[in-house]
């Protein structure tokens, strides 16, 4: 029931005034579906505990007018709850690394969860090679629908099929096609956005500054994206996916070291992801070793790949039996770790997760100079400190198209000069604060260890691998802007100031905000 004596009552009355049926899409904590709805898109169980701050209300709009009403009512009442301003958290796929789309690290914050879960339409225009997609569409759903219509079209978004395109494109979106076509955000042609005044804007009416900012400048900052128009890209009907694993005993150190000298210079048709972690030693009982898993995707058949790799990267020793030819859509399942015979329909499953039921935290880095052998030996020591397959590094090759796109083209700035991107991760299944602290400290130690080997001034980071360790908003006023410059230049480099200018112009009252949203300047001027 929404007619309680809660402090948000006026807001609810306003909603009902706009649309008398709206109560059916508002859930208070008293509602029996509240928890299941909240949990349905929590993709990091670290933020699904009894101590995790929960929304006061969950709002699940079915149509654009519902969102307009929510924004208008929020503003009309400047929703104040126990003197705190009510925040809106926007959720599409729920993969935010720090859970900011459905919770807040601040125990005192009050927020409404605007869950876009019902915004899941995809409409593909084959003739134009474009599509309009709503924000809760997952990458897997998009790839599946494209594959249904064409075996030679794709979209250069992320690898994990459950991620929402609302959040992913808002922060960039890299996947196996990044060396060929750049990021998802590089391939956006138009968008529909609801701004802080409740206006519905498209590219022409929002103007080029706002259109620039929403393609990578972070979610929950400039408005609510209710649709993206994207450009589909050509791929061959047959691609080749390969995996080569090497342990320390099989020269992993030398091969990973060598990999750094070739990977950004390979033809744009080749993408490499290398996963480094500690595994049970296959040849020695009760011992561990380090494994490097080289996963590559080649946009073409196996006949073209093997001779090229023999010529350019013989140290890897790639053989035909390491490789499988398949469609590009199937290669997503391959990279996401599905068994080879999995049906393409697995792409439609929103609930499977790359992390299973494990809690996780990730951090990111960019490598511009090859890490020396001694550097990798130190990484192996770190990986051995943590349990088997509970922590690791994921390296993704850059170069190619990524180096051709100017740093200021969209807010995502990590372009020419990067050999590869690094994600440092920790996974754990144990409950409780103590276990979590152990893994978090381990991860922070690894990150500290990486300092001399990665980008500096600023130490760059990927906005979509949100990491509150590098800074957060809080307190408001001038302090927010100053603090934000620190984490903001890691995510956006020199694009940060333009993002602040756009934010100041379109949302000076900071209606859309979270702990790492771009702050407006006018809030303290
Ligand atoms: P979620 O709904 O949590 O939103 C993320 C942020 O965007 C939040 O701040 C939210 O408020 C805001 N937001 C969401 N929808 C919005 C909208 N419609 N309008 C405005 N703001 C909105 N990345 C990558 O580039 N390549 C990859 O391969 C992967 N793989 C991957 C695997 C797994 C298991 C996870 C957990 C994450 C990734 N990512 C990734 C990172 C991913 O791109 C990032 O977490 C995205 O922001 C998630 O988007 P969702 O819509 O799912 O998240």
Tab-separated table of C-alpha atoms and ligand atoms in Angstrom, residues 41 43-44 88-97 99-102 116 135-137 157-175 183 218-228 353-355 360 421 423 462-466 514, ligand 1:
chain	number	residue	atom	x	y	z
A	41	UNK	CA	19.023	-7.378	-10.721
A	43	UNK	CA	24.724	-8.725	-9.836
A	44	UNK	CA	27.226	-8.514	-6.991
A	88	UNK	CA	17.100	8.714	-7.478
A	89	UNK	CA	19.155	5.646	-8.324
A	90	UNK	CA	18.720	4.396	-11.885
A	91	UNK	CA	19.102	0.715	-12.637
A	92	UNK	CA	19.246	-1.047	-15.993
A	93	UNK	CA	21.213	-4.302	-15.706
A	94	UNK	CA	22.443	-3.957	-12.106
A	95	UNK	CA	26.131	-4.725	-12.768
A	96	UNK	CA	27.555	-1.607	-11.160
A	97	UNK	CA	30.774	-2.809	-9.483
A	99	UNK	CA	26.225	-1.476	-6.457
A	100	UNK	CA	25.483	2.227	-6.905
A	101	UNK	CA	22.443	1.568	-9.086
A	102	UNK	CA	20.531	0.038	-6.162
A	116	UNK	CA	14.129	0.322	-15.845
A	135	UNK	CA	18.435	0.433	-21.488
A	136	UNK	CA	17.541	-2.827	-19.736
A	137	UNK	CA	18.374	-4.779	-22.883
A	157	UNK	CA	29.881	-4.092	-26.680
A	158	UNK	CA	30.981	-6.196	-23.694
A	159	UNK	CA	31.648	-9.893	-23.273
A	160	UNK	CA	29.438	-10.777	-20.316
A	161	UNK	CA	25.941	-11.383	-21.779
A	162	UNK	CA	23.950	-10.268	-18.713
A	163	UNK	CA	25.211	-6.669	-18.556
A	164	UNK	CA	22.660	-3.917	-19.197
A	165	UNK	CA	23.280	-1.562	-22.108
A	166	UNK	CA	21.899	1.349	-20.068
A	167	UNK	CA	24.897	1.285	-17.763
A	168	UNK	CA	27.425	-0.230	-20.122
A	169	UNK	CA	27.203	2.365	-22.886
A	170	UNK	CA	27.067	5.136	-20.251
A	171	UNK	CA	30.628	4.174	-19.274
A	172	UNK	CA	32.124	3.004	-22.599
A	173	UNK	CA	31.657	-0.739	-23.167
A	174	UNK	CA	34.591	-2.784	-24.455
A	175	UNK	CA	34.517	-6.284	-25.850
A	183	UNK	CA	33.762	0.758	-27.873
A	218	UNK	CA	29.041	7.799	-16.454
A	219	UNK	CA	25.453	6.858	-15.639
A	220	UNK	CA	23.092	8.601	-13.231
A	221	UNK	CA	24.664	11.975	-13.952
A	222	UNK	CA	23.206	13.761	-16.972
A	223	UNK	CA	19.758	12.219	-17.217
A	224	UNK	CA	17.935	8.960	-17.713
A	225	UNK	CA	18.747	7.228	-20.974
A	226	UNK	CA	15.603	5.553	-22.237
A	227	UNK	CA	16.940	4.459	-25.625
A	228	UNK	CA	20.140	4.293	-27.641
A	353	UNK	CA	26.604	-14.470	-13.981
A	354	UNK	CA	30.267	-14.676	-14.806
A	355	UNK	CA	30.918	-14.489	-11.095
A	360	UNK	CA	33.614	-9.500	-6.047
A	421	UNK	CA	43.934	-2.710	-20.108
A	423	UNK	CA	41.453	-5.571	-14.480
A	462	UNK	CA	37.924	2.478	-16.457
A	463	UNK	CA	34.708	4.196	-15.330
A	464	UNK	CA	32.675	1.022	-15.856
A	465	UNK	CA	34.920	-0.810	-13.380
A	466	UNK	CA	33.769	1.570	-10.704
A	514	UNK	CA	25.663	9.251	-6.729
B	1	LIG	P1	23.607	-0.781	-13.555
B	1	LIG	O1	22.141	-0.876	-13.765
B	1	LIG	O2	24.146	-1.173	-12.224
B	1	LIG	O3	24.092	0.660	-13.950
B	1	LIG	C1	25.444	1.101	-13.841
B	1	LIG	C2	25.478	2.621	-13.644
B	1	LIG	O4	24.813	3.296	-14.708
B	1	LIG	C3	24.777	3.069	-12.364
B	1	LIG	O5	25.397	4.238	-11.874
B	1	LIG	C4	23.388	3.404	-12.848
B	1	LIG	O6	22.701	4.301	-11.997
B	1	LIG	C5	23.661	3.998	-14.211
B	1	LIG	N1	22.576	3.751	-15.167
B	1	LIG	C6	22.031	2.540	-15.459
B	1	LIG	N2	21.098	2.680	-16.394
B	1	LIG	C7	21.054	3.985	-16.714
B	1	LIG	C8	20.245	4.745	-17.626
B	1	LIG	N3	19.334	4.140	-18.393
B	1	LIG	N4	20.431	6.083	-17.683
B	1	LIG	C9	21.357	6.682	-16.907
B	1	LIG	N5	22.139	6.027	-16.027
B	1	LIG	C10	21.986	4.685	-15.929
B	1	LIG	N6	32.181	-3.780	-19.045
B	1	LIG	C11	32.699	-3.795	-20.291
B	1	LIG	O7	32.945	-2.752	-20.859
B	1	LIG	N7	32.954	-4.981	-20.912
B	1	LIG	C12	32.686	-6.176	-20.336
B	1	LIG	O8	32.945	-7.214	-20.938
B	1	LIG	C13	32.130	-6.176	-19.023
B	1	LIG	N8	31.837	-7.342	-18.381
B	1	LIG	C14	31.271	-7.324	-17.125
B	1	LIG	C15	30.965	-8.512	-16.479
B	1	LIG	C16	30.375	-8.513	-15.207
B	1	LIG	C17	30.039	-9.813	-14.540
B	1	LIG	C18	30.118	-7.280	-14.573
B	1	LIG	C19	29.513	-7.238	-13.205
B	1	LIG	C20	30.425	-6.084	-15.218
B	1	LIG	C21	31.009	-6.089	-16.482
B	1	LIG	N9	31.339	-4.907	-17.145
B	1	LIG	C22	31.881	-4.950	-18.406
B	1	LIG	C23	31.114	-3.605	-16.494
B	1	LIG	C24	29.765	-3.009	-16.921
B	1	LIG	O9	29.906	-2.448	-18.224
B	1	LIG	C25	29.323	-1.908	-15.953
B	1	LIG	O10	29.177	-2.426	-14.673
B	1	LIG	C26	28.015	-1.255	-16.441
B	1	LIG	O11	27.892	0.023	-15.874
B	1	LIG	C27	26.824	-2.092	-16.071
B	1	LIG	O12	25.649	-1.644	-16.677
B	1	LIG	P2	24.254	-2.179	-16.064
B	1	LIG	O13	23.163	-1.464	-16.771
B	1	LIG	O14	24.226	-3.654	-16.037
B	1	LIG	O15	24.409	-1.725	-14.553
